[in-house]
Coordinates of C-alpha atoms in Angstrom, one line a residue:
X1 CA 69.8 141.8 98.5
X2 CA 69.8 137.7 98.9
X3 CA 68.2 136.1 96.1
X4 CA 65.3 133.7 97.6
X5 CA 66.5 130.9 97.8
X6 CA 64.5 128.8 95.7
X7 CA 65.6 130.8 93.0
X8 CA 69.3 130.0 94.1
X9 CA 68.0 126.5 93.7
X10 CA 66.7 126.5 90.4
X11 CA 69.2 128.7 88.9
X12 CA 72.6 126.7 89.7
X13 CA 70.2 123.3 88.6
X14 CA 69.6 125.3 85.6
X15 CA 72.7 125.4 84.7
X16 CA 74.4 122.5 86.1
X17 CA 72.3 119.6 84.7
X18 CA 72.8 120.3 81.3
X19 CA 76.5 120.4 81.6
X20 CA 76.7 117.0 84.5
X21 CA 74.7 115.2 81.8
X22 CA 76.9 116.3 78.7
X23 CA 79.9 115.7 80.7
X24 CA 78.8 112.2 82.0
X25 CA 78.6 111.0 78.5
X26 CA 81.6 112.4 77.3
X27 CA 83.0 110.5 80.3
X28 CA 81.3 106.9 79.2
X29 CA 82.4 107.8 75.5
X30 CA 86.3 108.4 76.3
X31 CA 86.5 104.7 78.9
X32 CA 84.9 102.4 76.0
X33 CA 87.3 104.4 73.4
X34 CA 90.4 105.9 74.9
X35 CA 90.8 108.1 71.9
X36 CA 92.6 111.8 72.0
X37 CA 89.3 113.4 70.8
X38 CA 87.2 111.7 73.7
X39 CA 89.4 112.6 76.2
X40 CA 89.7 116.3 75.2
X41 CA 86.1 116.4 75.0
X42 CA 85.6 114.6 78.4
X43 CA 88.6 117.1 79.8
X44 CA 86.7 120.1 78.5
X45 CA 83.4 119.5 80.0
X46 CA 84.5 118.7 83.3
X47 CA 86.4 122.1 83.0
X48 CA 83.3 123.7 81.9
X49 CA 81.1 121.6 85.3
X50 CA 84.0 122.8 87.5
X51 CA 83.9 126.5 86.3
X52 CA 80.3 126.8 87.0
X53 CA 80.5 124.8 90.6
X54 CA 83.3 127.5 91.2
X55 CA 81.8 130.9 90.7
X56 CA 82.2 132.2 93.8
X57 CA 79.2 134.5 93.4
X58 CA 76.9 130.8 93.5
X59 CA 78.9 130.0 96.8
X60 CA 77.7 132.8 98.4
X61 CA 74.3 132.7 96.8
X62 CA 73.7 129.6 99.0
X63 CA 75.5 130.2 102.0
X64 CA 73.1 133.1 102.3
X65 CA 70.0 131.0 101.4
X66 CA 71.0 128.6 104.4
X67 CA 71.9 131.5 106.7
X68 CA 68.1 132.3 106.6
X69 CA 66.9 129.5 108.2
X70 CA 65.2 127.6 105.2
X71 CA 62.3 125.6 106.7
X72 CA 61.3 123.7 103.9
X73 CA 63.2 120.2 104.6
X74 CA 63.3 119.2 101.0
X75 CA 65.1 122.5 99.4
X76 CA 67.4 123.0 102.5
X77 CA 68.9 119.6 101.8
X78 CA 69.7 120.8 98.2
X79 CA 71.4 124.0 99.2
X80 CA 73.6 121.8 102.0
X81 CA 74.7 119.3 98.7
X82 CA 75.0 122.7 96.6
X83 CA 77.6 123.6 99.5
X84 CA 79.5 120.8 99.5
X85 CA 80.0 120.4 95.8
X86 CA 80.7 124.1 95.4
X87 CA 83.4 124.6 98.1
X88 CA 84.9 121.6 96.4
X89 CA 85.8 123.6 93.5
X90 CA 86.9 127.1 94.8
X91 CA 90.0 127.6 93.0
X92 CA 91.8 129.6 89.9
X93 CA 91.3 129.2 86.5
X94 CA 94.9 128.1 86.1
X95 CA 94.5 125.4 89.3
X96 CA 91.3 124.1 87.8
X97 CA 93.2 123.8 84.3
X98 CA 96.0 122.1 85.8
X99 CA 93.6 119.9 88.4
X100 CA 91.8 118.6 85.1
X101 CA 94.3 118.2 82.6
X102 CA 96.7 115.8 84.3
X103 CA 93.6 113.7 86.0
X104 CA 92.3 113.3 82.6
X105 CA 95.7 112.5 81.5
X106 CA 96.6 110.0 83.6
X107 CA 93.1 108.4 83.4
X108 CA 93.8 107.9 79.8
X109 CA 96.9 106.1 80.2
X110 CA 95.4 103.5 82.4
X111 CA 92.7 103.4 80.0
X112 CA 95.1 102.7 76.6
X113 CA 98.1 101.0 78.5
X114 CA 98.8 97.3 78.1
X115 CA 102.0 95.8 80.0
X116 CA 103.6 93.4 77.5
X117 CA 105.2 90.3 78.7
X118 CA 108.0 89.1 76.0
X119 CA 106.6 91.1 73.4
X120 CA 102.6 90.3 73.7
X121 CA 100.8 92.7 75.5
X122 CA 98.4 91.4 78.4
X123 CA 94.8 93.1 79.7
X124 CA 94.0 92.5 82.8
X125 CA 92.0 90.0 82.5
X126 CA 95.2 88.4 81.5
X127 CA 97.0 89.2 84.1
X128 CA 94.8 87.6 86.2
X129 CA 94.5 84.8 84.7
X130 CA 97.9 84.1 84.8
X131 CA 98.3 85.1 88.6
X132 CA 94.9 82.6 88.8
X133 CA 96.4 79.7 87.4
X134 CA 100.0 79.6 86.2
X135 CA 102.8 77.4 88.8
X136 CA 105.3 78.9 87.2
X137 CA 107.2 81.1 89.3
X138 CA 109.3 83.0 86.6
X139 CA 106.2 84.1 84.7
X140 CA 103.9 85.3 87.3
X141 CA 106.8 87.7 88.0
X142 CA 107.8 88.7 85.2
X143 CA 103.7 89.3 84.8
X144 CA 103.4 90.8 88.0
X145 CA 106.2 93.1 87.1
X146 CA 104.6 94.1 83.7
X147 CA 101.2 94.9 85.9
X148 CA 103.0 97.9 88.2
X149 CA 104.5 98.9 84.6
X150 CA 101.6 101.8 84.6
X151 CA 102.9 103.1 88.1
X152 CA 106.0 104.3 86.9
X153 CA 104.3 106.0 83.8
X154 CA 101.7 107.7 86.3
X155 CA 103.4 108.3 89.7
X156 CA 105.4 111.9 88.6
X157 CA 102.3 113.4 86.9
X158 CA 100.3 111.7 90.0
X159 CA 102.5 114.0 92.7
X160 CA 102.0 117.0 90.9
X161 CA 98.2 116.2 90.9
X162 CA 98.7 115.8 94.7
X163 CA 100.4 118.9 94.6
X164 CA 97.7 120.4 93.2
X165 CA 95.1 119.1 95.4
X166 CA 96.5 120.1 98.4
X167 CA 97.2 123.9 97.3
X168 CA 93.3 124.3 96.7
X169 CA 92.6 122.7 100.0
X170 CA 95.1 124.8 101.8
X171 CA 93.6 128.1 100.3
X172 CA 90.3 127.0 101.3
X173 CA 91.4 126.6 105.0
X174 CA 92.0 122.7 105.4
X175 CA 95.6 121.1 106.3
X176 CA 95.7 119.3 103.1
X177 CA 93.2 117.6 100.6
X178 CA 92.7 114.7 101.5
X179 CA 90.9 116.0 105.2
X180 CA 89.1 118.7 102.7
X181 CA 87.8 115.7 100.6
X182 CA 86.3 114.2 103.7
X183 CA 84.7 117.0 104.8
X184 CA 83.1 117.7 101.9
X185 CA 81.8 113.9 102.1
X186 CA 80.4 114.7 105.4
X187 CA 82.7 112.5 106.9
X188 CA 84.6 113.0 110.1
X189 CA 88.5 112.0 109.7
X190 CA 88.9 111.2 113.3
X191 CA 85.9 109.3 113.6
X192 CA 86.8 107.2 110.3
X193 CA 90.2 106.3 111.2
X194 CA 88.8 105.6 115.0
X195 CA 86.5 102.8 113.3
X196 CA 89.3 101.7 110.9
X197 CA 91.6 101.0 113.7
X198 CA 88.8 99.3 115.2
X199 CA 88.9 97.0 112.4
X200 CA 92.3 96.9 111.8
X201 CA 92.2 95.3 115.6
X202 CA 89.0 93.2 115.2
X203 CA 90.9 91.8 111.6
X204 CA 94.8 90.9 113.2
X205 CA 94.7 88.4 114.6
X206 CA 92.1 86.0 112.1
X207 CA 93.8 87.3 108.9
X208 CA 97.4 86.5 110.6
X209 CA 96.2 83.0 111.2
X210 CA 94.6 82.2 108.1
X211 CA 97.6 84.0 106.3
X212 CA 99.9 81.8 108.0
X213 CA 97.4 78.8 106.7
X214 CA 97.6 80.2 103.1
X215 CA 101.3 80.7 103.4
X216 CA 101.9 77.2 104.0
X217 CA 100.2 76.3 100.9
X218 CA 101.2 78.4 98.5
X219 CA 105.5 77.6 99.9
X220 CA 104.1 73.7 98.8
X221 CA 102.4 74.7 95.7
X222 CA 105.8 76.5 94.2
X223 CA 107.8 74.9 95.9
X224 CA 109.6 78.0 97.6
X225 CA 111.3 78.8 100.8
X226 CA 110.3 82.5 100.4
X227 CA 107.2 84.0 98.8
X228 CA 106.5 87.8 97.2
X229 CA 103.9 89.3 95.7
X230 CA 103.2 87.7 92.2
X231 CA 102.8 84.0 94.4
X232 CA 99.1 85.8 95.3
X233 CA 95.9 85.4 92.7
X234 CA 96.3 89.4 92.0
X235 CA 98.1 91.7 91.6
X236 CA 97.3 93.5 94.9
X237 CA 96.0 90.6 97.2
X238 CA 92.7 92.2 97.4
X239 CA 90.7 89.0 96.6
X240 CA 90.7 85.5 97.6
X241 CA 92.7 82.8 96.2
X242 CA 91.7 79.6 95.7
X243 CA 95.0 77.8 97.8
X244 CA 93.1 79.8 101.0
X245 CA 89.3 79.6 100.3
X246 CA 87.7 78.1 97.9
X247 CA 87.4 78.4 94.3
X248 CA 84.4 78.0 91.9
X249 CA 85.7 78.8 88.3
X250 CA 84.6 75.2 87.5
X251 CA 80.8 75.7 88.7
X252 CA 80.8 79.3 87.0
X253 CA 83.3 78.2 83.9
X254 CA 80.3 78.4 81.4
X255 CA 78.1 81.3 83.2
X256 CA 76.6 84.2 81.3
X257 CA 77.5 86.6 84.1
X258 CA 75.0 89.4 82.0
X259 CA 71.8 86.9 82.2
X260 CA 72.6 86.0 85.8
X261 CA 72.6 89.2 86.8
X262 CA 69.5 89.9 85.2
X263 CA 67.9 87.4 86.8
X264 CA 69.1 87.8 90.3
X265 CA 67.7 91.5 90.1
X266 CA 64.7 90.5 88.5
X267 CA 63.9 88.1 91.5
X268 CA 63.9 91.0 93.4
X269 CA 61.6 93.1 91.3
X270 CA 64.2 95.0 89.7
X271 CA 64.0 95.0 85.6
X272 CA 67.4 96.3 84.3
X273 CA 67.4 94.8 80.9
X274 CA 67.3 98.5 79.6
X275 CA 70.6 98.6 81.6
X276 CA 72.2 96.0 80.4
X277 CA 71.2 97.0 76.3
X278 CA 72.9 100.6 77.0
X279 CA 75.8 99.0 78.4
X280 CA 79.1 98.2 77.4
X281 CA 80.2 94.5 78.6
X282 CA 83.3 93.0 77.2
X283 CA 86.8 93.8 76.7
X284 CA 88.3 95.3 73.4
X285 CA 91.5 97.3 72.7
X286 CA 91.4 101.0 73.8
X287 CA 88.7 100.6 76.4
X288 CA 88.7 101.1 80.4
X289 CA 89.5 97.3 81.7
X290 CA 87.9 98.2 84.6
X291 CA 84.4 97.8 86.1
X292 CA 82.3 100.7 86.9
X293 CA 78.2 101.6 86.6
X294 CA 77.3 105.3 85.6
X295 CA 73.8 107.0 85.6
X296 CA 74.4 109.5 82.8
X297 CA 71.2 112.2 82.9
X298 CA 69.5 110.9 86.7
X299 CA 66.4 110.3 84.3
X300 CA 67.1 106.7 83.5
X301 CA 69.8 106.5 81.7
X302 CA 72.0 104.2 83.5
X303 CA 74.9 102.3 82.0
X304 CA 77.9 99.4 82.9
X305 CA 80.9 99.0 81.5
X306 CA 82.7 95.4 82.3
X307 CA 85.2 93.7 80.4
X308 CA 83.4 90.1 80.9
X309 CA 85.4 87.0 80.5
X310 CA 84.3 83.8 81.6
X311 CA 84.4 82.6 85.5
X312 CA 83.6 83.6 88.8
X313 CA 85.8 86.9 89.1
X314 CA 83.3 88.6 86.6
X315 CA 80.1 87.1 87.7
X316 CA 80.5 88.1 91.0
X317 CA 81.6 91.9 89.5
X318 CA 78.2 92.3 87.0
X319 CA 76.1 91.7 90.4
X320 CA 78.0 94.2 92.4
X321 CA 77.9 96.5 89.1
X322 CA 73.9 95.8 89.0
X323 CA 73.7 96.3 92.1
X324 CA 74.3 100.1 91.5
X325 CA 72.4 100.0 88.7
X326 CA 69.0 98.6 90.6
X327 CA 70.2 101.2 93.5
X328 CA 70.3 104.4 90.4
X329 CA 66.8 103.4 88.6
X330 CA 65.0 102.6 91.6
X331 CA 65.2 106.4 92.8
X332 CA 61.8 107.8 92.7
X333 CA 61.0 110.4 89.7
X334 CA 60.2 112.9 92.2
X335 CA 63.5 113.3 93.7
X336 CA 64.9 116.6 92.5
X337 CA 67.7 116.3 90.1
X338 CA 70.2 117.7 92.6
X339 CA 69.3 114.8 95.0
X340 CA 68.2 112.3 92.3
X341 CA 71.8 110.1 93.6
X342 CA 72.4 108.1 96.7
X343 CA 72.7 109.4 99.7
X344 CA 76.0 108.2 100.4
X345 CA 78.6 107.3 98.2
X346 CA 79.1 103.9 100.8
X347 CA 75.4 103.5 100.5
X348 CA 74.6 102.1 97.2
X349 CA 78.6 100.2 97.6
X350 CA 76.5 98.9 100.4
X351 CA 74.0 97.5 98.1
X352 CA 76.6 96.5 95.3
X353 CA 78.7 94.5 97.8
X354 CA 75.6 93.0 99.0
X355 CA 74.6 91.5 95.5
X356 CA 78.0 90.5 94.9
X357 CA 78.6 88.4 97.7
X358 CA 75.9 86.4 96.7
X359 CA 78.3 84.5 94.7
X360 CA 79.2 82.3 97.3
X361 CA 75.7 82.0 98.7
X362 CA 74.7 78.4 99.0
X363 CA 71.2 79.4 98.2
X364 CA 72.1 81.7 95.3
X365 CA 73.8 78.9 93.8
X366 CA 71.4 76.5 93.5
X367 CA 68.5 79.0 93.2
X368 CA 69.2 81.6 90.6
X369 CA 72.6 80.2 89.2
X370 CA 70.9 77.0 88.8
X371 CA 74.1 74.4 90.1
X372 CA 73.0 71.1 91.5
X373 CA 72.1 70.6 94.9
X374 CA 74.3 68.1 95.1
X375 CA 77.1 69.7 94.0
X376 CA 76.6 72.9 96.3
X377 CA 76.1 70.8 99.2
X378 CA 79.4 69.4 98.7
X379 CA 80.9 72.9 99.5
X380 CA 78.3 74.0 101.6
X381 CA 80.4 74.0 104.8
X382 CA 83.1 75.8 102.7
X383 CA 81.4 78.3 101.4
X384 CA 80.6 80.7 104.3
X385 CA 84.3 80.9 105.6
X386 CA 85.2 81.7 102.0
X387 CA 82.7 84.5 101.4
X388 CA 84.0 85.5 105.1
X389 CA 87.7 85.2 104.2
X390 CA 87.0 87.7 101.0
X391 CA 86.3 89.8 103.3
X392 CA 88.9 89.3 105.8
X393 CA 91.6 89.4 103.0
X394 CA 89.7 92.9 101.4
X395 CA 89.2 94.6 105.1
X396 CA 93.1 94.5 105.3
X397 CA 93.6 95.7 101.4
X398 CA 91.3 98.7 102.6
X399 CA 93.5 99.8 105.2
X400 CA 96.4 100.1 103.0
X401 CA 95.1 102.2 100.7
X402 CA 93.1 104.6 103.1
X403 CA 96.3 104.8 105.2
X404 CA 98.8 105.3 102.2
X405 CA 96.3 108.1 100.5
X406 CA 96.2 109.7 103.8
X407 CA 100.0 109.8 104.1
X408 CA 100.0 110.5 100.4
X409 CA 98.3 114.0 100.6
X410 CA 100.1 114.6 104.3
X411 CA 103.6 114.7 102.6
X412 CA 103.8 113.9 98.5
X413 CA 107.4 114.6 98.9
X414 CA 108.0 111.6 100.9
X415 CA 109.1 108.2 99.8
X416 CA 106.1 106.8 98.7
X417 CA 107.3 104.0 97.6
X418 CA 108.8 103.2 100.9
X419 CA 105.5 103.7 102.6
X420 CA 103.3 102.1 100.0
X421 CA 105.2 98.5 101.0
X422 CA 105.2 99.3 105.1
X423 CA 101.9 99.4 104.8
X424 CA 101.5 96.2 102.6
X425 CA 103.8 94.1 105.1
X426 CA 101.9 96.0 108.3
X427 CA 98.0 95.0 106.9
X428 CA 98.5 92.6 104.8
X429 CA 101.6 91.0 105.8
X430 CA 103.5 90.7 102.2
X431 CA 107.0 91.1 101.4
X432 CA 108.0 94.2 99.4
X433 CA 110.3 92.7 96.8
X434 CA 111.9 96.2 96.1
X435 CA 110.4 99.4 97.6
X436 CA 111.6 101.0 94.4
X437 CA 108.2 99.5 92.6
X438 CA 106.1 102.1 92.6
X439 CA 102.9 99.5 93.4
X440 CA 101.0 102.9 95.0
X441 CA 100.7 104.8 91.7
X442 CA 99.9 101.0 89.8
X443 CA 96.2 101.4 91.6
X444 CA 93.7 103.9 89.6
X445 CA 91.6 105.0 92.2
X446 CA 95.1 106.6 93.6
X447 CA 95.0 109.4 91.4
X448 CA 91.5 109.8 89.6
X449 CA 89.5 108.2 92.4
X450 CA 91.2 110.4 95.5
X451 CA 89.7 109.6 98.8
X452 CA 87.3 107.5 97.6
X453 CA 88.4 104.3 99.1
X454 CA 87.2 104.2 102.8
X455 CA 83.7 104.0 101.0
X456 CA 84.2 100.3 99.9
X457 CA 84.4 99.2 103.8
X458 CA 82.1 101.4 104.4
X459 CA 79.7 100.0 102.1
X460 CA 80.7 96.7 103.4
X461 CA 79.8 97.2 107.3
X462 CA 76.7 98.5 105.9
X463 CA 76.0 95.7 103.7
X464 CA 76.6 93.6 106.6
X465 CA 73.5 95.7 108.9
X466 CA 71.3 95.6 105.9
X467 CA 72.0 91.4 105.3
X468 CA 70.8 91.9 109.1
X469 CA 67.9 93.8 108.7
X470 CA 66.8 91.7 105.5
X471 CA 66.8 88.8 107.6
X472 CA 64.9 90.1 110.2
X473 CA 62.3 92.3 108.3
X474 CA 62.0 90.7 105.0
X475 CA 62.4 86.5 105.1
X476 CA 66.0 87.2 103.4
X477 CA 67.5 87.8 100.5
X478 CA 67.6 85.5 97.9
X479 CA 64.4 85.8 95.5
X480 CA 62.4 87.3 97.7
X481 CA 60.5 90.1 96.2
X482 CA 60.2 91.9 100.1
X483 CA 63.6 92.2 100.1
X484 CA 63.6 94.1 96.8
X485 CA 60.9 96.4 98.1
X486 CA 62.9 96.5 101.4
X487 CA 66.0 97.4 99.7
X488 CA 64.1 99.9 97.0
X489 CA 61.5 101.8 99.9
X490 CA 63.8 102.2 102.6
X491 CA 67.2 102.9 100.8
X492 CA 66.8 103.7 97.0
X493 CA 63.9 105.9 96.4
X494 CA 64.8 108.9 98.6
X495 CA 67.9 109.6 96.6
X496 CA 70.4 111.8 98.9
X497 CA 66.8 113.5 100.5
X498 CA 68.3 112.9 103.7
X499 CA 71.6 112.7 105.1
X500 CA 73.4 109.7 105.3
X501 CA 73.3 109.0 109.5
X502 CA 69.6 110.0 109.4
X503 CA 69.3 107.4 106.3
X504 CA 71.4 104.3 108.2
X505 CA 69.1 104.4 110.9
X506 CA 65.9 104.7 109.0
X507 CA 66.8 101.6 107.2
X508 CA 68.0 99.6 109.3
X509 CA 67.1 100.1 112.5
X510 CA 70.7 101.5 114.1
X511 CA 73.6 103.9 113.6
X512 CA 76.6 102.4 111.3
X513 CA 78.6 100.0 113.3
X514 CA 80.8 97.3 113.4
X515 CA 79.1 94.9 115.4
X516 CA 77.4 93.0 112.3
X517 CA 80.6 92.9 110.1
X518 CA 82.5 91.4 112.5
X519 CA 80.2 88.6 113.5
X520 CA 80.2 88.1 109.6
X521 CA 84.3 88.2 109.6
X522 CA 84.2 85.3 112.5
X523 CA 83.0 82.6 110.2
X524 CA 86.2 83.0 108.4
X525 CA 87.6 81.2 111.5
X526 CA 88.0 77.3 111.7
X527 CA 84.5 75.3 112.1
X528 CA 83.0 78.9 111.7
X529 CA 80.7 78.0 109.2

């Protein structure tokens, strides 16, 4: 007889948000330490989370509940996430064991490794520093070099993983993973790579011609008949230099990029100084260098870790971080613990990339970050085609990495390394200096992120509707208090209540689309504004 479903409900809950909430903090504890007794205990929760999210017995629990026809809108929605999450984890013991153990693995090398350049070992703020700043060709190479170093430690454990992957998604039915992964996102591959290819058309043309414009520069800056990789301001070309935009590590040289954050959210209504005291904000040995905001319980306990260093590069990432943060505390109390998280992965990235563009908002600036009128209206008519260019110069960093995961999990016996640079010279138009660097396995979110990445663009065409709709419905953005509200009553507080189509339109007015994003993307053009 099928339990009611309810009682489905309740029981996996039961036993799953004790374990989540366990796990998460075992998570937070092996990134700010990357020590062997964090990382086993972080490796054996998430076995634990996966074991009871793959009990087939629960699967068909709630397959049953939804086969009946549950009216209630509320605890249907929670069986439908129950689904997803628990078909994701329909495997062996021994697949789960090997799944988990080399994703923790590898996660803990990027955490611990340091490339070292003629004997001093660099972070990444180093790195980028150096890619930033230095003219002299011979050590952004040799730095550049050092920065892939991780790639080669990674990339054979990082196939297997793939391996892996794509033997649980065969089993379950799927042609590989990575299509199994988007599923389970509720997702439709051929719609996404319909609306990439969109983009990838829209995007040609402008980022050719201000690449060419770029180009030109950095040949005169380094003198140099031919340019690779480490000539670019990281090492992946996924932001904007200053020789093709416009850079404001002066204005932001002396910043507190925790306080402005604070009071950007607090503007808008949103108090997250109990987020920022929980957190963990600057670099040390042994910690994640990356940049990532976790709600650990869904009861309030939300956290960032950064690796803050002075400038506009970590400014700009502690409003995108807070931006998640305001997005996790602003879901109402009510919201059941299974749906007490976004709708949407690309949702709240919708609401961090809104916050951090704000960087090179004119009003922002003078506003919130408090720099002299005069001194933004200097830039002013620089500053839109450079917030624009980011975006031109991420858009095309996107497609790499969507296209090379999908490849990736379509044939992990291929050469990756050969495909990892065609797509770098197809999108983003870069010379591979040797295809032997293994630059693919050198990006985390590769490996312990997989198929995560179409959420940042995503997240951006979103971000674009709701700068639309904020405009429209709300006066704006910057320190208004109805945007806040805007942002907190129409996107935040319903958790993942609803789906995330039914949620787009609510908020803003209209299915996702493109049409806003690229009428954002034309002001990277000459006299665009």
């Amino acid at each position: 007889m099928a339990r009611a479903p309810h009682l489905v409900v309740d029981g996996l809950e039961d036993r799953l948000r004790p374990l989540e909430t366990d796990f998460r903090r075992a998570y937070w504890s092996s990134q700010v330490a990357a020590t062997p007794a964090n990382e086993r205990r972080r490796a054996e929760l998430e076995l634990a989370v996966s074991r009871v999210k793959g009990d087939p017995d629960a699967l068909i629990d709630v397959r049953a509940a939804l086969d009946e026809g549950v009216h209630d809108p509320v605890l249907r929605r929670q069986l439908e996430v129950l689904r997803l999450s628990l078909s994701a984890h329909q495997m062996s013991e021994s697949q789960r064991e090997r799944i988990v153990g080399l994703s923790s693995s590898i996660e803990s090398d990027f955490a611990s490794h340091r490339p070292e350049v003629d004997g001093r070992p660099l972070s990444e703020n180093d790195v980028d520093d150096v890619l930033r700043h230095s003219d002299d060709t011979a050590e952004r190479r040799a730095v550049w070099e050092a920065s892939k170093e991780i790639g080669a430690v990674v990339a054979g454990r990082v196939r297997e993983l793939v391996r892996a992957r794509n033997e649980v998604a065969r089993e379950l039915g799927y042609a590989d993973f990575y299509g199994m992964a988007l599923d389970l996102q509720e997702i439709d591959e051929e719609w996404l790579f319909e609306l990439f290819g969109a983009l990838d058309a829209l995007t040609e043309q402008p980022f050719g011609a201000w690449k060419r414009d770029l180009d030109r520069a950095l040949r005169q800056r380094f003198g140099a008949d031919d340019l690779g990789p480490w000539h670019y301001a990281d090492p992946f070309f996924q932001t904007l230099p200053s020789d093709g935009g416009l850079s404001l590590e002066g204005l932001f040289a002396g910043a507190s990029a925790r306080d402005l954050a604070l009071d950007t959210f607090a503007r808008w209504g949103f108090d997250l100084a109990g987020v920022m005291d929980r957190s963990d904000l600057f670099p040390r040995a042994d910690k994640s260098q990356h940049a990532f905001c976790l709600d650990i319980d869904r009861a309030g306990d939300v956290r960032i870790l950064a690796n803050i260093a002075p400038g506009e590069r970590w400014v700009e990432t502690m409003l995108h971080e807070s931006g998640h943060a305001a997005f996790d505390v602003s879901i109402a109390d009510d919201v059941p613990y299974l749906l007490h998280r976004p709708a949407h992965t690309f949702v709240t990235e919708a609401v961090a990339m809104l916050s951090g563009r704000l960087l090179r908002d004119a009003a922002w600036m003078t506003e919130v970050a408090g720099i002299p009128g005069v001194e933004v209206d200097a830039i002013a008519p620089r500053i839109g085609r450079a917030s624009a260019s980011q975006l031109l110069v991420f858009t095309r960093w996107v497609l790499v990495v969507t296209h090379f995961e999908r490849s990736l999990y379509g044939d992990p016996e291929g050469d990756l390394d050969a495909r990892w640079w065609e797509l770098v010279e197809r999108f983003q138009g870069v010379d591979a200096p040797d295809r032997g660097v293994p630059g693919w396995a050198a990006k985390i979110h590769v490996s312990t992120a997989p198929a995560y990445y179409h959420n940042y663009l995503l997240g951006e065409m979103l971000a674009a509707q709701l700068r639309a709709a904020l405009e429209r419905d709300a006066g704006g953005l910057v320190g208004a208090p109805e945007a806040g509200r805007f942002l907190v009553e129409r996107l935040c507080r319903s958790g993942a209540l609803v789906s995330w189509p039914a949620l787009v339109e609510a908020a803003t007015g209209r299915p996702l689309g493109a049409q806003d994003l690229a009428g954002f993307l034309a002001r990277a053009e000459p006299g665009g504004g």
